Coordinates of C-alpha atoms and ligand atoms in Angstrom, one line a residue:
M119 CA 66.6 45.5 53.4
N120 CA 67.7 42.9 50.9
I121 CA 66.9 43.2 47.2
E122 CA 64.0 40.8 47.4
Q123 CA 62.4 42.9 50.1
E124 CA 63.0 46.0 48.1
I125 CA 61.2 44.4 45.1
N126 CA 58.3 43.2 47.2
R127 CA 57.5 46.6 48.5
R128 CA 57.4 48.3 45.1
R129 CA 54.2 49.2 43.4
T130 CA 54.6 50.8 40.0
F131 CA 51.5 51.9 38.2
A132 CA 49.8 54.4 35.9
I133 CA 46.6 56.3 36.3
I134 CA 44.7 56.5 33.1
S135 CA 41.5 58.3 32.2
H136 CA 39.7 60.3 29.6
P137 CA 40.8 64.0 29.9
D138 CA 38.9 65.7 32.8
A139 CA 37.8 62.6 34.6
G140 CA 40.0 63.6 37.5
K141 CA 43.4 61.9 37.0
T142 CA 45.4 64.9 38.1
T143 CA 43.2 65.5 41.1
L144 CA 43.4 61.8 42.2
T145 CA 47.2 61.7 41.7
E146 CA 47.5 64.7 44.0
K147 CA 45.3 63.2 46.7
L148 CA 47.4 60.0 46.6
L149 CA 50.6 62.1 47.0
L150 CA 48.9 63.9 49.9
F151 CA 48.4 60.6 51.7
G152 CA 51.9 59.6 51.0
G153 CA 53.1 62.9 52.6
A154 CA 54.9 63.6 49.3
I155 CA 53.2 67.0 49.1
Q156 CA 51.7 69.0 51.8
V157 CA 48.9 71.0 50.2
A158 CA 46.4 70.4 47.4
G159 CA 47.2 72.2 44.2
A160 CA 50.9 71.3 44.2
V161 CA 50.7 69.0 41.3
K162 CA 50.1 71.0 38.1
S163 CA 47.7 69.6 35.6
N164 CA 49.7 67.8 33.0
K165 CA 47.5 68.6 30.1
I166 CA 47.1 70.9 27.2
K167 CA 43.6 72.2 27.3
K168 CA 41.7 72.1 24.0
T169 CA 41.6 75.8 23.8
A170 CA 45.4 76.0 23.8
T171 CA 46.2 74.0 20.7
S172 CA 48.0 76.9 19.1
D173 CA 49.5 78.3 22.2
F174 CA 53.1 77.2 22.0
M175 CA 54.1 78.6 25.3
E176 CA 51.5 76.2 26.7
I177 CA 53.2 73.4 24.9
E178 CA 56.6 74.4 26.3
R179 CA 55.0 74.7 29.8
Q180 CA 53.5 71.3 29.3
R181 CA 56.8 69.7 28.4
G182 CA 58.4 71.2 31.5
I183 CA 55.6 69.9 33.7
S184 CA 55.6 66.5 32.2
V185 CA 59.3 66.1 32.9
A186 CA 58.7 67.0 36.5
T187 CA 55.6 64.9 36.9
S188 CA 56.6 62.0 34.7
V189 CA 57.1 59.7 37.7
M190 CA 56.0 60.5 41.2
G191 CA 57.3 58.3 43.9
F192 CA 56.2 58.2 47.5
E193 CA 56.2 55.9 50.5
Y194 CA 53.0 54.7 52.1
K195 CA 52.6 52.0 54.7
G196 CA 56.0 50.6 54.1
K197 CA 55.5 50.4 50.3
K198 CA 57.4 52.4 47.7
I199 CA 54.8 53.6 45.2
N200 CA 55.8 54.9 41.8
I201 CA 53.0 56.6 39.8
L202 CA 53.7 57.0 36.1
D203 CA 52.1 60.0 34.8
T204 CA 50.4 59.9 31.4
P205 CA 49.6 62.9 29.2
G206 CA 46.0 64.0 29.4
H207 CA 45.7 65.2 25.9
Q208 CA 44.5 62.5 23.5
D209 CA 46.9 63.6 20.8
F210 CA 49.6 62.2 23.0
A211 CA 48.0 58.8 23.5
E212 CA 50.9 57.0 22.0
D213 CA 53.1 58.3 24.9
T214 CA 50.6 56.8 27.2
F215 CA 50.6 53.5 25.5
R216 CA 54.4 53.3 25.9
T217 CA 54.2 54.4 29.5
L218 CA 51.9 51.4 30.1
T219 CA 54.8 49.1 29.2
A220 CA 56.6 50.3 32.3
A221 CA 53.6 49.9 34.6
D222 CA 52.7 46.7 36.6
S223 CA 49.1 47.8 37.1
V224 CA 46.8 50.7 36.4
I225 CA 44.0 52.6 38.1
V226 CA 41.4 53.8 35.6
V227 CA 39.5 56.9 36.6
I228 CA 35.9 57.2 35.3
D229 CA 33.6 60.2 35.7
V230 CA 30.4 59.1 37.3
A231 CA 28.3 61.4 35.1
K232 CA 30.1 60.7 31.8
G233 CA 30.7 57.0 32.2
V234 CA 33.1 55.2 29.9
E235 CA 34.6 57.7 27.4
A236 CA 36.5 57.1 24.2
Q237 CA 40.0 57.6 25.5
T238 CA 39.4 55.2 28.4
E239 CA 38.2 52.6 26.0
K240 CA 41.3 52.8 23.9
L241 CA 43.7 52.8 26.8
V242 CA 42.0 49.9 28.6
K243 CA 42.2 47.9 25.4
V244 CA 46.0 48.2 25.5
C245 CA 46.0 47.1 29.2
R246 CA 43.9 44.1 28.2
M247 CA 46.3 43.2 25.4
R248 CA 49.0 42.9 28.1
D249 CA 46.8 41.5 30.9
I250 CA 47.7 44.4 33.2
P251 CA 45.6 44.3 36.4
I252 CA 43.1 47.1 36.6
I253 CA 41.5 48.9 39.5
I254 CA 38.6 51.3 38.7
F255 CA 37.9 54.5 40.5
I256 CA 34.5 56.1 39.8
N257 CA 35.0 59.7 40.5
K258 CA 33.0 62.9 41.1
L259 CA 30.4 61.2 43.4
D260 CA 29.7 64.7 44.8
R261 CA 27.9 65.4 41.6
E262 CA 24.8 63.8 40.1
G263 CA 25.8 60.9 37.9
K264 CA 24.6 57.6 36.5
D265 CA 23.1 54.9 38.6
A266 CA 25.9 52.7 40.1
F267 CA 24.5 49.4 38.6
D268 CA 24.0 51.0 35.2
L269 CA 27.5 52.4 35.2
L270 CA 29.0 49.0 36.2
D271 CA 27.1 47.4 33.3
E272 CA 28.4 50.0 30.9
I273 CA 32.0 49.4 32.2
E274 CA 31.7 45.7 31.7
E275 CA 30.3 46.0 28.3
K276 CA 32.4 48.8 26.9
L277 CA 35.7 47.8 28.5
Q278 CA 35.2 44.1 28.3
I279 CA 36.2 43.5 31.9
N280 CA 34.5 41.8 34.9
V281 CA 34.0 44.2 37.8
V282 CA 33.8 43.5 41.5
P283 CA 32.7 46.5 43.5
L284 CA 34.7 46.9 46.7
S285 CA 33.0 50.1 47.8
W286 CA 29.5 51.3 47.2
P287 CA 28.0 54.8 47.1
I288 CA 25.4 55.8 49.6
G289 CA 23.5 58.4 47.6
M290 CA 25.1 60.7 45.0
G291 CA 25.4 64.4 44.2
S292 CA 23.4 66.5 46.6
S293 CA 22.2 63.5 48.5
L294 CA 25.6 61.8 48.9
K295 CA 25.9 60.4 52.4
G296 CA 29.1 58.4 52.1
V297 CA 30.6 55.2 50.7
F298 CA 30.4 51.8 52.2
N299 CA 33.6 49.8 52.2
I300 CA 32.4 46.3 51.2
L301 CA 35.5 44.3 52.3
D302 CA 36.0 46.1 55.7
K303 CA 32.4 46.8 56.4
Q304 CA 33.0 50.4 57.1
I305 CA 31.2 53.5 56.3
N306 CA 33.1 56.6 55.3
L307 CA 30.7 59.6 55.8
Y308 CA 30.9 62.4 53.4
N309 CA 31.4 66.0 54.4
S310 CA 31.5 68.5 51.6
D311 CA 33.0 71.2 53.7
D312 CA 36.3 69.3 54.2
K313 CA 38.5 68.9 51.1
Q314 CA 41.5 67.5 53.0
R315 CA 39.6 65.1 55.1
R316 CA 41.3 62.4 57.0
E317 CA 38.5 61.2 59.3
E318 CA 38.4 57.7 60.6
P319 CA 35.6 55.6 59.0
L320 CA 32.8 54.0 61.1
Q321 CA 33.0 50.3 61.6
I322 CA 29.6 48.6 60.9
D323 CA 29.8 45.1 62.3
K324 CA 26.2 44.3 62.0
L325 CA 24.5 45.1 58.7
D326 CA 21.0 45.8 59.8
S327 CA 18.8 48.8 59.1
G328 CA 18.6 50.0 62.7
N329 CA 22.3 50.1 63.0
L330 CA 22.8 51.8 59.7
Q331 CA 20.0 54.3 60.2
K332 CA 21.9 55.8 63.1
H333 CA 24.6 56.9 60.7
I334 CA 22.9 57.4 57.3
G335 CA 19.3 57.8 58.2
S336 CA 16.7 57.0 55.5
S337 CA 19.4 55.8 53.1
A338 CA 19.9 52.7 55.1
G339 CA 17.1 50.7 53.4
E340 CA 18.4 51.5 49.9
L341 CA 22.0 50.6 50.8
L342 CA 20.9 47.2 52.2
D343 CA 19.0 46.5 49.0
D344 CA 21.9 47.6 46.9
L345 CA 24.4 45.4 48.9
E346 CA 22.1 42.4 48.5
L347 CA 22.0 42.9 44.8
V348 CA 25.8 43.4 44.7
D349 CA 26.2 40.2 46.5
T350 CA 24.1 38.2 44.0
V351 CA 25.3 39.9 40.8
Y352 CA 29.0 40.2 41.2
P353 CA 31.6 37.5 42.1
D354 CA 33.6 37.7 45.3
F355 CA 36.9 39.5 45.2
N356 CA 39.7 37.1 44.6
L357 CA 43.4 38.2 44.5
V358 CA 44.4 35.6 41.9
D359 CA 41.7 36.7 39.5
Y360 CA 42.6 40.4 39.9
L361 CA 46.3 39.7 39.3
S362 CA 45.6 37.8 36.2
A363 CA 43.4 40.6 35.0
D364 CA 40.2 38.5 35.1
I365 CA 38.4 40.8 37.5
S366 CA 38.7 44.5 38.3
P367 CA 37.9 45.9 41.7
V368 CA 35.8 49.1 41.7
F369 CA 35.9 52.0 44.1
F370 CA 33.6 55.0 44.3
G371 CA 34.6 58.4 45.5
S372 CA 35.3 62.0 44.9
A373 CA 39.0 62.9 44.3
L374 CA 38.2 66.6 44.7
Y375 CA 36.9 66.1 48.2
N376 CA 39.5 63.4 49.0
F377 CA 36.6 61.1 49.5
G378 CA 36.9 57.3 49.0
V379 CA 40.5 57.8 48.0
K380 CA 42.0 56.3 51.2
E381 CA 40.0 53.2 50.7
L382 CA 41.4 53.0 47.2
L383 CA 45.0 53.5 48.3
D384 CA 44.8 51.1 51.2
C385 CA 43.4 48.4 49.0
F386 CA 45.9 49.2 46.2
V387 CA 49.0 48.8 48.4
D388 CA 47.6 45.5 49.6
I389 CA 46.7 43.9 46.3
A390 CA 48.5 45.6 43.5
P391 CA 51.2 43.5 41.9
R392 CA 54.9 43.9 42.8
P393 CA 57.3 44.3 39.9
Q394 CA 56.5 41.6 37.3
P395 CA 58.7 39.5 35.0
V396 CA 59.3 41.2 31.7
K397 CA 59.5 39.5 28.3
T398 CA 62.5 40.0 26.0
Q399 CA 63.1 38.5 22.6
Q400 CA 65.6 36.1 24.1
R401 CA 64.0 35.1 27.5
E402 CA 61.8 36.2 30.4
I403 CA 63.5 38.5 32.9
I404 CA 62.6 37.8 36.5
P405 CA 63.0 40.9 38.8
T406 CA 64.9 39.0 41.5
E407 CA 67.7 38.1 39.0
N408 CA 71.1 39.3 40.3
K409 CA 72.1 41.2 37.2
F410 CA 70.7 44.6 36.3
T411 CA 68.5 44.9 33.2
G412 CA 66.3 47.8 32.2
F413 CA 64.7 49.5 29.1
V414 CA 64.0 53.0 27.9
F415 CA 60.3 53.6 27.6
K416 CA 60.2 57.4 27.2
I417 CA 62.6 60.1 26.1
H418 CA 62.0 63.6 27.0
A419 CA 63.7 66.7 25.6
N420 CA 65.0 69.0 28.3
M421 CA 63.4 72.4 28.7
D422 CA 66.4 74.5 27.6
P423 CA 66.3 74.5 23.8
K424 CA 69.9 75.7 23.6
H425 CA 71.1 72.4 25.0
R426 CA 69.8 69.5 23.1
D427 CA 70.1 67.1 25.9
R428 CA 67.4 64.8 26.9
I429 CA 66.2 62.6 29.7
A430 CA 65.8 58.9 29.0
F431 CA 63.4 57.2 31.4
V432 CA 64.5 53.7 32.2
R433 CA 62.4 51.1 34.0
V434 CA 64.5 48.8 36.1
C435 CA 63.5 45.2 35.4
S436 CA 65.9 43.1 37.4
G437 CA 68.9 43.4 39.7
M438 CA 70.1 46.6 41.3
F439 CA 71.1 49.6 39.2
E440 CA 74.1 51.5 40.6
R441 CA 75.4 55.0 39.9
N442 CA 78.7 55.1 38.0
K443 CA 78.8 51.5 37.1
N444 CA 79.3 50.4 33.5
Y445 CA 76.2 49.1 31.8
F446 CA 75.9 47.6 28.3
H447 CA 73.8 49.5 25.8
V448 CA 72.7 46.6 23.7
R449 CA 71.7 48.3 20.5
A450 CA 74.8 50.5 20.4
A451 CA 77.0 47.6 21.6
R452 CA 79.0 49.6 24.0
N453 CA 79.3 50.3 27.7
L454 CA 78.0 53.5 29.3
K455 CA 78.3 54.8 32.8
F456 CA 75.8 57.1 34.4
S457 CA 77.1 59.7 36.9
S458 CA 73.9 61.5 37.7
P459 CA 70.9 59.1 37.4
T460 CA 67.8 60.7 39.0
A461 CA 64.8 59.4 40.9
F462 CA 61.6 61.3 41.2
M463 CA 59.9 61.9 44.5
A464 CA 56.7 63.9 44.0
E465 CA 57.7 67.0 42.1
K466 CA 61.4 66.7 43.2
K467 CA 64.2 65.1 41.3
S468 CA 67.3 63.9 43.1
I469 CA 70.4 62.0 42.2
I470 CA 70.4 58.4 43.4
E471 CA 73.0 55.8 44.2
Q472 CA 70.9 52.8 43.4
A473 CA 67.5 51.7 42.1
Y474 CA 65.6 48.5 42.3
P475 CA 63.2 46.6 39.9
G476 CA 60.0 48.6 39.6
D477 CA 61.8 51.9 39.9
I478 CA 62.1 54.4 37.1
I479 CA 65.3 56.3 36.7
G480 CA 66.0 59.4 34.6
I481 CA 69.2 59.3 32.7
H482 CA 70.8 62.3 31.2
D483 CA 71.2 61.6 27.5
T484 CA 73.0 63.3 24.7
G485 CA 71.5 61.3 21.9
N486 CA 72.5 57.8 22.7
F487 CA 69.1 56.4 23.3
I488 CA 65.9 55.7 21.4
I489 CA 62.7 54.3 22.9
G490 CA 63.0 50.6 23.5
D491 CA 66.7 50.5 24.1
T492 CA 67.9 47.9 26.6
L493 CA 70.6 48.2 29.3
T494 CA 72.2 45.1 30.8
E495 CA 75.3 43.9 32.5
G496 CA 76.5 42.5 29.2
E497 CA 73.8 40.1 28.0
N498 CA 72.3 40.6 24.6
L499 CA 68.6 41.3 25.3
K500 CA 65.9 43.1 23.6
F501 CA 62.7 44.0 25.5
L502 CA 59.5 43.3 23.7
G503 CA 56.1 44.9 23.9
I504 CA 57.0 48.5 23.3
P505 CA 54.7 49.2 20.4
S506 CA 54.7 51.8 17.8
F507 CA 51.1 52.4 16.7
S508 CA 49.9 52.8 13.3
P509 CA 49.5 56.6 12.8
E510 CA 46.1 58.0 11.9
M511 CA 47.3 61.2 10.3
F512 CA 49.8 61.8 7.6
R513 CA 51.5 64.8 6.0
Y514 CA 54.5 65.2 3.7
V515 CA 57.2 67.1 5.3
E516 CA 59.5 69.4 3.3
N517 CA 62.4 71.6 4.0
G518 CA 61.4 75.2 4.3
D519 CA 64.9 76.6 4.2
P520 CA 67.4 75.1 1.8
M521 CA 70.3 76.4 3.9
K522 CA 69.2 74.3 6.8
S523 CA 68.6 70.9 5.4
K524 CA 71.1 69.2 7.7
Q525 CA 69.5 70.8 10.8
L526 CA 66.1 69.7 9.6
A527 CA 67.2 66.1 9.0
K528 CA 68.9 65.9 12.4
G529 CA 65.9 67.5 14.1
I530 CA 63.4 65.1 12.5
D531 CA 65.6 62.2 13.3
Q532 CA 65.9 63.1 17.0
L533 CA 62.2 63.9 17.4
M534 CA 61.3 60.6 16.0
D535 CA 63.7 58.9 18.5
E536 CA 61.7 60.6 21.2
G537 CA 58.6 59.0 19.8
V538 CA 56.9 62.2 19.0
A539 CA 55.8 60.9 15.6
Q540 CA 56.9 58.4 13.0
L541 CA 58.7 59.0 9.8
F542 CA 58.2 57.1 6.6
I543 CA 60.1 57.4 3.4
N544 CA 58.1 56.6 0.3
Q545 CA 60.1 54.2 -1.9
F546 CA 58.5 55.4 -5.1
N547 CA 59.1 59.2 -4.9
G548 CA 61.6 59.4 -1.9
R549 CA 59.3 61.9 -0.1
K550 CA 59.2 62.0 3.6
I551 CA 55.9 61.5 5.4
I552 CA 55.3 62.2 9.0
G553 CA 52.6 60.1 10.6
T554 CA 51.0 60.9 14.0
V555 CA 48.2 59.9 16.2
G556 CA 47.0 63.5 16.7
A557 CA 47.0 66.8 14.9
L558 CA 48.7 68.6 17.7
Q559 CA 51.9 66.7 17.1
Y560 CA 52.4 68.6 13.8
E561 CA 52.4 71.9 15.6
V562 CA 54.8 70.6 18.3
I563 CA 57.2 69.2 15.7
E564 CA 57.2 72.5 13.6
Y565 CA 57.7 74.5 16.8
R566 CA 60.5 72.4 18.2
L567 CA 62.3 72.1 14.8
K568 CA 62.4 75.9 14.7
H569 CA 63.4 76.5 18.3
E570 CA 65.7 73.6 19.0
Y571 CA 67.2 72.9 15.6
N572 CA 66.8 76.2 13.9
A573 CA 65.1 74.4 11.0
T574 CA 62.0 75.2 9.1
C575 CA 59.6 72.6 7.9
R576 CA 56.6 72.8 5.6
Y577 CA 53.8 70.3 5.5
K578 CA 51.9 69.2 2.4
P579 CA 48.7 67.1 2.5
V580 CA 48.8 63.5 1.6
Q581 CA 45.8 61.3 1.3
L582 CA 46.5 58.2 3.4
Y583 CA 44.4 56.0 5.6
K584 CA 46.8 53.8 7.5
A585 CA 50.4 52.6 7.7
C586 CA 50.8 48.9 8.2
W587 CA 53.9 46.8 8.8
L588 CA 54.0 43.6 6.9
R589 CA 54.8 40.1 8.0
S590 CA 54.7 36.9 6.0
N591 CA 56.2 33.5 5.7
N592 CA 55.4 33.5 2.0
A593 CA 58.4 35.3 0.6
E594 CA 57.1 35.0 -3.0
Q595 CA 53.8 36.6 -2.1
L596 CA 55.4 39.4 -0.1
A597 CA 57.8 40.2 -3.0
D598 CA 54.8 40.2 -5.4
F599 CA 52.9 42.5 -3.2
K600 CA 55.7 44.9 -2.9
K601 CA 56.2 45.0 -6.6
R602 CA 52.5 45.6 -7.3
K603 CA 52.1 48.2 -4.7
Y604 CA 55.4 49.9 -5.1
Q605 CA 53.8 53.3 -5.2
F606 CA 52.5 52.8 -1.7
M607 CA 55.5 51.2 -0.2
A608 CA 57.6 53.1 2.3
K609 CA 60.4 52.4 4.8
D610 CA 60.1 53.3 8.4
K611 CA 63.0 54.6 10.6
H612 CA 64.3 51.1 11.1
N613 CA 64.2 50.3 7.4
R614 CA 61.2 48.0 7.7
D615 CA 58.7 47.8 4.9
V616 CA 55.5 49.7 5.5
F617 CA 52.4 49.7 3.3
L618 CA 50.7 53.0 3.1
A619 CA 47.1 52.3 2.4
D620 CA 45.2 55.2 0.9
S621 CA 41.7 54.0 2.0
S622 CA 40.1 51.3 4.1
Y623 CA 38.8 49.9 0.8
G624 CA 42.3 49.7 -0.6
L625 CA 43.5 48.0 2.5
Q626 CA 40.7 45.5 2.4
I627 CA 41.4 44.6 -1.2
A628 CA 45.1 44.1 -0.4
Q629 CA 44.2 41.9 2.6
D630 CA 41.8 39.8 0.4
K631 CA 44.2 39.4 -2.5
F632 CA 47.3 38.6 -0.4
P633 CA 46.0 36.2 2.3
D634 CA 49.5 35.1 3.4
I635 CA 50.5 38.6 4.4
E636 CA 49.7 39.9 7.8
F637 CA 49.0 43.7 7.9
L638 CA 50.1 44.8 11.3
F639 CA 48.8 48.0 12.9
T640 CA 51.3 48.1 15.7
S641 CA 55.0 47.3 15.5
E642 CA 57.7 46.8 18.0
F643 CA 60.1 49.7 18.1
H644 CA 63.2 47.9 16.8
P645 CA 63.7 46.0 13.6
Ligands
LIG268 P1 42.4 65.0 34.3 O1 43.7 65.1 34.9 O2 41.8 63.6 34.3 O3 42.2 65.7 33.0 O4 41.3 65.8 35.3 P2 41.6 66.8 36.5 O5 42.1 66.1 37.7 O6 42.4 68.0 36.0 O7 40.1 67.2 36.7 C1 39.3 67.8 35.7 C2 38.3 68.7 36.4 O8 37.4 67.9 37.2 C3 38.9 69.8 37.3 O9 38.1 70.9 37.3 C4 38.8 69.1 38.7 O10 38.8 70.1 39.7 C5 37.5 68.4 38.6 N1 37.3 67.3 39.5 C6 38.2 66.3 39.7 N2 37.7 65.4 40.6 C7 36.5 65.9 41.0 C8 35.5 65.4 41.9 O11 35.7 64.4 42.5 N3 34.4 66.1 42.0 C9 34.2 67.3 41.2 N4 33.1 67.9 41.4 N5 35.1 67.7 40.4 C10 36.3 67.0 40.2 P3 38.4 72.2 36.4 O12 37.3 73.2 36.7 O13 38.6 71.7 35.0 O14 39.8 72.6 36.9 P4 40.2 73.3 38.2 O15 40.1 74.7 37.8 O16 39.3 72.9 39.3 O17 41.6 72.9 38.4

């Protein structure tokens, strides 16, 4: 197979959902179809349950699992599918945002009873910012849920996307008969006794009630009415509109009962985008270019706290990656060679000789990488679009053990490289502030500083509302702003100016008074 064929057959995507909608269950069923696992239950839930916020063993376990399940590759119908796992817990949402930068498309899982939940809304917003094609899977059809039309209305309204149903439920909950596959005109009958089902669907060539009644009895009339309405209300499916993220196909099913999942997967391998061009500050990278390029979108500490080594996850963007070849680490301006790059197939890791655009490789790292780093064959490139989000929680961090200040500084530095949280240094009083998107991160940081760096930290409250990066063409106004607000000015890890607003009111006033300054709530990772 030549490189172009390798690229064409790759599908790299992420499954996103609000916790408990069924992401893990769906992932597992997709892996079952790909033959990557043999039995259900093999993929551990990659989430920290709410009740476990203080259970550090649970955090450790979670970290181990998320290395193993960070990327799950499998083959299906000649396609190489890479599923990028995203953390279930909302306090790790930032990790998810960054993982999306390495995905070419997403599948959004929605619970039929709960509809669009907060986390889904946040994540889809990020997908829309980047025009990532979205397929929606409405899950848990085996339970009573919202009316399908109402749910689609809710999705369109809350997620601001146009839906095109490609399958349709026949009943729901206790009266679930099956799903109708709109494109193929097939009925997939539901059987609640069979969780590993692989039955062949029924072909329905003529959509009339007599024909349908034979298979689904009295539900035939309702299905015909529904399909007529679907036909009038929603546009026809069109590949170009899906790929440009203008429409989102919708499937219905039950991941738990492996129902409606095959329809989803078959359609996905047909329509989902192959590896897409990627933007850099200098130019756009096309996957078919001869030379290798890739970027680090995630860094994960290894499980063994005695060895501070890490795994950097690199998305291959163009060319072919080869083991033991020299590659240029752009930020560090030096060449590096990787002797044991790993690929991930289901829950297994194995050393690979080469990788293609769309693939994710794990590189053993002893502290060379930070998120957003670029590898090339010599070209000076910087990938764009790896955001750092404005934290929503802030605490001063102080040294709890004067004998260990070096360890603490190093620990904080490395954890920030991993993207666990963000560090700001207040320019007025020199105090360090850690900003996160969720409270759980503080516990993780404290625990990991202790166990991996032998350092003790203490947190002190600080009343802050938001951290914003500043951008302006008006140098005079910017300088004036910084002078007036010097108490609230900080530097981030890359020495960029950050304004720490103490309230939404304070921020609003600043925005009104300094109209030439842009207050940014996300930033690229590099200066
Ligand atoms: P997540 O990764 O999105 O957080 O969700 P996960 O797959 O872990 O599913 C959350 C819960 O919902 C699990 O139950 C799971 O079994 C259940 N679930 C997933 N898909 C379906 C479905 O199609 N129908 C029904 N009825 N339930 C579904 P749990 O009790 O929290 O965990 P477990 O003990 O079953 O693992």
